[in-house]
Amino acid sequence: MNIAISKQIGSFAVVAIVLAIAFILWSNNIFAGSPPTNLGVNNGKLATCPTTPNCVSSQAPSSDTQHAIAPLAMSGDVPTTMATLKTVIQAMPRTNIVKETTNYLYVEFASKLMRFVDDVEFYLDDDPKMIQVRSASRLGESDLGVNRQRIEEIRSKLAG
């Protein structure tokens, strides 16, 4: 057998093995990670963001420009706003509403290709009539701005 052909076959085998491993990891949802245990509202506050840049929160100090994002505006009372918010979220791809109460919504958003999961929380704070929000990636360091972009997209859709 020609050495060049042998090298091509070897290269093909390596690529095939790498693709097979990637497919196994993807199909077993290995990139989803485990749900955090610190979610929810505690004394009117959502969990603080970790130090990594893959999280935004409307309750982060405004001096924390990496994590701070403005809260969302409410569109009427809490039940009306919750219904509108759920409609907006359910129209977005790859969403799963995990928990809902009268003033709290916890949603998982999965990325298209690798199925990375972001945990997004909405706390409808009747006083001062704002939706507090926290959006964080489960895995990794950077999210390339995806969490911030998602919240801004939801803000835009809520504004009509």
PDB file of C-alpha atoms in Angstrom:
ATOM      1  CA  MET A   1       0.000   0.000   0.000  1.00  0.00           C
ATOM      2  CA  ASN A   2       1.202   3.447  -0.873  1.00  0.00           C
ATOM      3  CA  ILE A   3       2.344   5.545   2.140  1.00  0.00           C
ATOM      4  CA  ALA A   4       0.230   8.542   1.044  1.00  0.00           C
ATOM      5  CA  ILE A   5      -2.904   6.368   0.885  1.00  0.00           C
ATOM      6  CA  SER A   6      -2.079   4.874   4.281  1.00  0.00           C
ATOM      7  CA  LYS A   7      -1.774   8.378   5.804  1.00  0.00           C
ATOM      8  CA  GLN A   8      -5.116   9.404   4.259  1.00  0.00           C
ATOM      9  CA  ILE A   9      -6.826   6.334   5.715  1.00  0.00           C
ATOM     10  CA  GLY A  10      -5.267   7.085   9.120  1.00  0.00           C
ATOM     11  CA  SER A  11      -6.431  10.712   8.988  1.00  0.00           C
ATOM     12  CA  PHE A  12      -9.919   9.626   7.985  1.00  0.00           C
ATOM     13  CA  ALA A  13     -10.037   7.178  10.904  1.00  0.00           C
ATOM     14  CA  VAL A  14      -9.040   9.889  13.384  1.00  0.00           C
ATOM     15  CA  VAL A  15     -11.695  12.282  12.055  1.00  0.00           C
ATOM     16  CA  ALA A  16     -14.316   9.514  12.157  1.00  0.00           C
ATOM     17  CA  ILE A  17     -13.462   8.700  15.777  1.00  0.00           C
ATOM     18  CA  VAL A  18     -13.594  12.362  16.827  1.00  0.00           C
ATOM     19  CA  LEU A  19     -16.964  12.807  15.120  1.00  0.00           C
ATOM     20  CA  ALA A  20     -18.307   9.627  16.728  1.00  0.00           C
ATOM     21  CA  ILE A  21     -17.246  10.809  20.191  1.00  0.00           C
ATOM     22  CA  ALA A  22     -18.777  14.255  19.587  1.00  0.00           C
ATOM     23  CA  PHE A  23     -22.029  12.637  18.445  1.00  0.00           C
ATOM     24  CA  ILE A  24     -22.164  10.384  21.518  1.00  0.00           C
ATOM     25  CA  LEU A  25     -21.599  13.362  23.816  1.00  0.00           C
ATOM     26  CA  TRP A  26     -24.202  15.433  21.969  1.00  0.00           C
ATOM     27  CA  SER A  27     -26.836  12.676  21.870  1.00  0.00           C
ATOM     28  CA  ASN A  28     -26.405  11.996  25.587  1.00  0.00           C
ATOM     29  CA  ASN A  29     -26.940  15.697  26.298  1.00  0.00           C
ATOM     30  CA  ILE A  30     -23.565  15.902  28.053  1.00  0.00           C
ATOM     31  CA  PHE A  31     -23.315  19.619  27.208  1.00  0.00           C
ATOM     32  CA  ALA A  32     -26.499  20.408  29.160  1.00  0.00           C
ATOM     33  CA  GLY A  33     -24.783  20.267  32.548  1.00  0.00           C
ATOM     34  CA  SER A  34     -26.648  19.943  35.833  1.00  0.00           C
ATOM     35  CA  PRO A  35     -29.308  22.408  36.963  1.00  0.00           C
ATOM     36  CA  PRO A  36     -28.046  24.818  39.628  1.00  0.00           C
ATOM     37  CA  THR A  37     -29.320  24.365  43.169  1.00  0.00           C
ATOM     38  CA  ASN A  38     -29.354  28.066  44.116  1.00  0.00           C
ATOM     39  CA  LEU A  39     -32.189  29.283  41.878  1.00  0.00           C
ATOM     40  CA  GLY A  40     -35.389  30.938  43.020  1.00  0.00           C
ATOM     41  CA  VAL A  41     -36.361  34.082  44.875  1.00  0.00           C
ATOM     42  CA  ASN A  42     -34.932  34.575  48.356  1.00  0.00           C
ATOM     43  CA  ASN A  43     -36.064  37.714  50.211  1.00  0.00           C
ATOM     44  CA  GLY A  44     -36.961  39.389  46.914  1.00  0.00           C
ATOM     45  CA  LYS A  45     -33.604  38.557  45.330  1.00  0.00           C
ATOM     46  CA  LEU A  46     -32.484  36.185  42.621  1.00  0.00           C
ATOM     47  CA  ALA A  47     -29.108  34.443  43.004  1.00  0.00           C
ATOM     48  CA  THR A  48     -26.071  36.589  42.320  1.00  0.00           C
ATOM     49  CA  CYS A  49     -24.061  35.979  39.176  1.00  0.00           C
ATOM     50  CA  PRO A  50     -20.844  34.018  39.413  1.00  0.00           C
ATOM     51  CA  THR A  51     -17.602  35.825  38.585  1.00  0.00           C
ATOM     52  CA  THR A  52     -17.611  34.379  35.051  1.00  0.00           C
ATOM     53  CA  PRO A  53     -18.858  36.662  32.254  1.00  0.00           C
ATOM     54  CA  ASN A  54     -21.629  34.256  31.154  1.00  0.00           C
ATOM     55  CA  CYS A  55     -24.382  35.690  33.361  1.00  0.00           C
ATOM     56  CA  VAL A  56     -26.520  38.822  33.493  1.00  0.00           C
ATOM     57  CA  SER A  57     -28.789  39.992  36.296  1.00  0.00           C
ATOM     58  CA  SER A  58     -31.029  42.984  36.789  1.00  0.00           C
ATOM     59  CA  GLN A  59     -30.164  42.852  40.481  1.00  0.00           C
ATOM     60  CA  ALA A  60     -26.407  43.105  39.951  1.00  0.00           C
ATOM     61  CA  PRO A  61     -24.979  46.482  41.020  1.00  0.00           C
ATOM     62  CA  SER A  62     -24.917  48.984  38.156  1.00  0.00           C
ATOM     63  CA  SER A  63     -21.158  49.306  38.720  1.00  0.00           C
ATOM     64  CA  ASP A  64     -20.833  45.643  37.652  1.00  0.00           C
ATOM     65  CA  THR A  65     -21.081  46.382  33.937  1.00  0.00           C
ATOM     66  CA  GLN A  66     -20.182  42.801  33.032  1.00  0.00           C
ATOM     67  CA  HIS A  67     -23.278  41.366  34.734  1.00  0.00           C
ATOM     68  CA  ALA A  68     -25.743  44.258  35.189  1.00  0.00           C
ATOM     69  CA  ILE A  69     -28.755  44.531  32.909  1.00  0.00           C
ATOM     70  CA  ALA A  70     -31.881  46.651  33.310  1.00  0.00           C
ATOM     71  CA  PRO A  71     -35.004  44.933  34.619  1.00  0.00           C
ATOM     72  CA  LEU A  72     -37.870  44.371  32.195  1.00  0.00           C
ATOM     73  CA  ALA A  73     -40.986  46.534  32.332  1.00  0.00           C
ATOM     74  CA  MET A  74     -44.265  45.012  33.462  1.00  0.00           C
ATOM     75  CA  SER A  75     -47.202  45.262  31.077  1.00  0.00           C
ATOM     76  CA  GLY A  76     -50.045  45.651  33.529  1.00  0.00           C
ATOM     77  CA  ASP A  77     -50.640  43.612  36.665  1.00  0.00           C
ATOM     78  CA  VAL A  78     -48.710  40.458  37.591  1.00  0.00           C
ATOM     79  CA  PRO A  79     -51.121  37.905  36.016  1.00  0.00           C
ATOM     80  CA  THR A  80     -51.306  39.839  32.730  1.00  0.00           C
ATOM     81  CA  THR A  81     -47.545  40.320  32.604  1.00  0.00           C
ATOM     82  CA  MET A  82     -46.922  36.643  33.400  1.00  0.00           C
ATOM     83  CA  ALA A  83     -49.242  35.557  30.591  1.00  0.00           C
ATOM     84  CA  THR A  84     -47.515  37.882  28.115  1.00  0.00           C
ATOM     85  CA  LEU A  85     -44.053  36.802  29.258  1.00  0.00           C
ATOM     86  CA  LYS A  86     -44.949  33.110  28.889  1.00  0.00           C
ATOM     87  CA  THR A  87     -46.318  33.718  25.383  1.00  0.00           C
ATOM     88  CA  VAL A  88     -43.076  35.439  24.360  1.00  0.00           C
ATOM     89  CA  ILE A  89     -40.911  32.681  25.838  1.00  0.00           C
ATOM     90  CA  GLN A  90     -42.943  29.800  24.416  1.00  0.00           C
ATOM     91  CA  ALA A  91     -42.568  31.302  20.941  1.00  0.00           C
ATOM     92  CA  MET A  92     -38.774  31.135  21.279  1.00  0.00           C
ATOM     93  CA  PRO A  93     -36.977  27.973  20.132  1.00  0.00           C
ATOM     94  CA  ARG A  94     -35.641  25.272  22.457  1.00  0.00           C
ATOM     95  CA  THR A  95     -37.289  26.505  25.650  1.00  0.00           C
ATOM     96  CA  ASN A  96     -38.518  24.527  28.607  1.00  0.00           C
ATOM     97  CA  ILE A  97     -40.501  26.121  31.426  1.00  0.00           C
ATOM     98  CA  VAL A  98     -39.260  24.302  34.518  1.00  0.00           C
ATOM     99  CA  LYS A  99     -41.050  26.129  37.323  1.00  0.00           C
ATOM    100  CA  GLU A 100     -43.838  28.666  37.508  1.00  0.00           C
ATOM    101  CA  THR A 101     -45.554  30.403  40.394  1.00  0.00           C
ATOM    102  CA  THR A 102     -47.786  33.469  40.344  1.00  0.00           C
ATOM    103  CA  ASN A 103     -44.751  35.802  40.210  1.00  0.00           C
ATOM    104  CA  TYR A 104     -41.766  33.604  39.238  1.00  0.00           C
ATOM    105  CA  LEU A 105     -40.768  31.792  36.072  1.00  0.00           C
ATOM    106  CA  TYR A 106     -37.734  29.531  35.615  1.00  0.00           C
ATOM    107  CA  VAL A 107     -36.918  28.600  32.026  1.00  0.00           C
ATOM    108  CA  GLU A 108     -34.182  26.530  30.408  1.00  0.00           C
ATOM    109  CA  PHE A 109     -32.956  27.661  26.996  1.00  0.00           C
ATOM    110  CA  ALA A 110     -30.857  25.198  24.961  1.00  0.00           C
ATOM    111  CA  SER A 111     -28.449  26.216  22.213  1.00  0.00           C
ATOM    112  CA  LYS A 112     -29.149  24.865  18.755  1.00  0.00           C
ATOM    113  CA  LEU A 113     -26.064  22.876  17.920  1.00  0.00           C
ATOM    114  CA  MET A 114     -24.420  21.648  21.111  1.00  0.00           C
ATOM    115  CA  ARG A 115     -27.498  21.903  23.371  1.00  0.00           C
ATOM    116  CA  PHE A 116     -25.732  24.007  26.010  1.00  0.00           C
ATOM    117  CA  VAL A 117     -28.327  25.050  28.608  1.00  0.00           C
ATOM    118  CA  ASP A 118     -28.838  28.510  30.076  1.00  0.00           C
ATOM    119  CA  ASP A 119     -30.970  28.964  33.195  1.00  0.00           C
ATOM    120  CA  VAL A 120     -33.171  32.044  33.021  1.00  0.00           C
ATOM    121  CA  GLU A 121     -35.296  33.367  35.874  1.00  0.00           C
ATOM    122  CA  PHE A 122     -37.970  36.037  35.890  1.00  0.00           C
ATOM    123  CA  TYR A 123     -39.283  37.521  39.136  1.00  0.00           C
ATOM    124  CA  LEU A 124     -42.301  39.764  38.688  1.00  0.00           C
ATOM    125  CA  ASP A 125     -41.767  42.327  41.418  1.00  0.00           C
ATOM    126  CA  ASP A 126     -45.103  44.077  41.973  1.00  0.00           C
ATOM    127  CA  ASP A 127     -43.356  46.916  43.794  1.00  0.00           C
ATOM    128  CA  PRO A 128     -41.658  48.653  41.831  1.00  0.00           C
ATOM    129  CA  LYS A 129     -43.576  47.031  38.918  1.00  0.00           C
ATOM    130  CA  MET A 130     -40.514  45.486  37.278  1.00  0.00           C
ATOM    131  CA  ILE A 131     -39.512  42.037  36.080  1.00  0.00           C
ATOM    132  CA  GLN A 132     -36.230  41.155  37.730  1.00  0.00           C
ATOM    133  CA  VAL A 133     -34.228  38.793  35.551  1.00  0.00           C
ATOM    134  CA  ARG A 134     -31.197  36.537  35.798  1.00  0.00           C
ATOM    135  CA  SER A 135     -29.797  34.573  32.857  1.00  0.00           C
ATOM    136  CA  ALA A 136     -26.733  32.343  33.260  1.00  0.00           C
ATOM    137  CA  SER A 137     -24.937  29.622  31.335  1.00  0.00           C
ATOM    138  CA  ARG A 138     -24.497  26.345  33.195  1.00  0.00           C
ATOM    139  CA  LEU A 139     -21.157  25.480  31.656  1.00  0.00           C
ATOM    140  CA  GLY A 140     -18.108  27.307  30.417  1.00  0.00           C
ATOM    141  CA  GLU A 141     -16.616  30.712  30.903  1.00  0.00           C
ATOM    142  CA  SER A 142     -17.900  32.876  28.058  1.00  0.00           C
ATOM    143  CA  ASP A 143     -21.285  32.843  26.379  1.00  0.00           C
ATOM    144  CA  LEU A 144     -20.294  35.333  23.639  1.00  0.00           C
ATOM    145  CA  GLY A 145     -23.021  37.661  24.913  1.00  0.00           C
ATOM    146  CA  VAL A 146     -25.879  35.196  24.339  1.00  0.00           C
ATOM    147  CA  ASN A 147     -27.528  35.713  27.740  1.00  0.00           C
ATOM    148  CA  ARG A 148     -27.572  39.498  27.374  1.00  0.00           C
ATOM    149  CA  GLN A 149     -28.848  39.260  23.779  1.00  0.00           C
ATOM    150  CA  ARG A 150     -31.646  36.912  24.820  1.00  0.00           C
ATOM    151  CA  ILE A 151     -32.876  39.222  27.581  1.00  0.00           C
ATOM    152  CA  GLU A 152     -32.771  42.197  25.196  1.00  0.00           C
ATOM    153  CA  GLU A 153     -34.755  40.178  22.632  1.00  0.00           C
ATOM    154  CA  ILE A 154     -37.376  39.372  25.282  1.00  0.00           C
ATOM    155  CA  ARG A 155     -37.433  43.061  26.309  1.00  0.00           C
ATOM    156  CA  SER A 156     -38.077  44.049  22.694  1.00  0.00           C
ATOM    157  CA  LYS A 157     -40.869  41.494  22.254  1.00  0.00           C
ATOM    158  CA  LEU A 158     -42.552  42.537  25.506  1.00  0.00           C
ATOM    159  CA  ALA A 159     -42.525  46.167  24.352  1.00  0.00           C
ATOM    160  CA  GLY A 160     -44.479  45.058  21.313  1.00  0.00           C
TER     161      GLY A 160
END
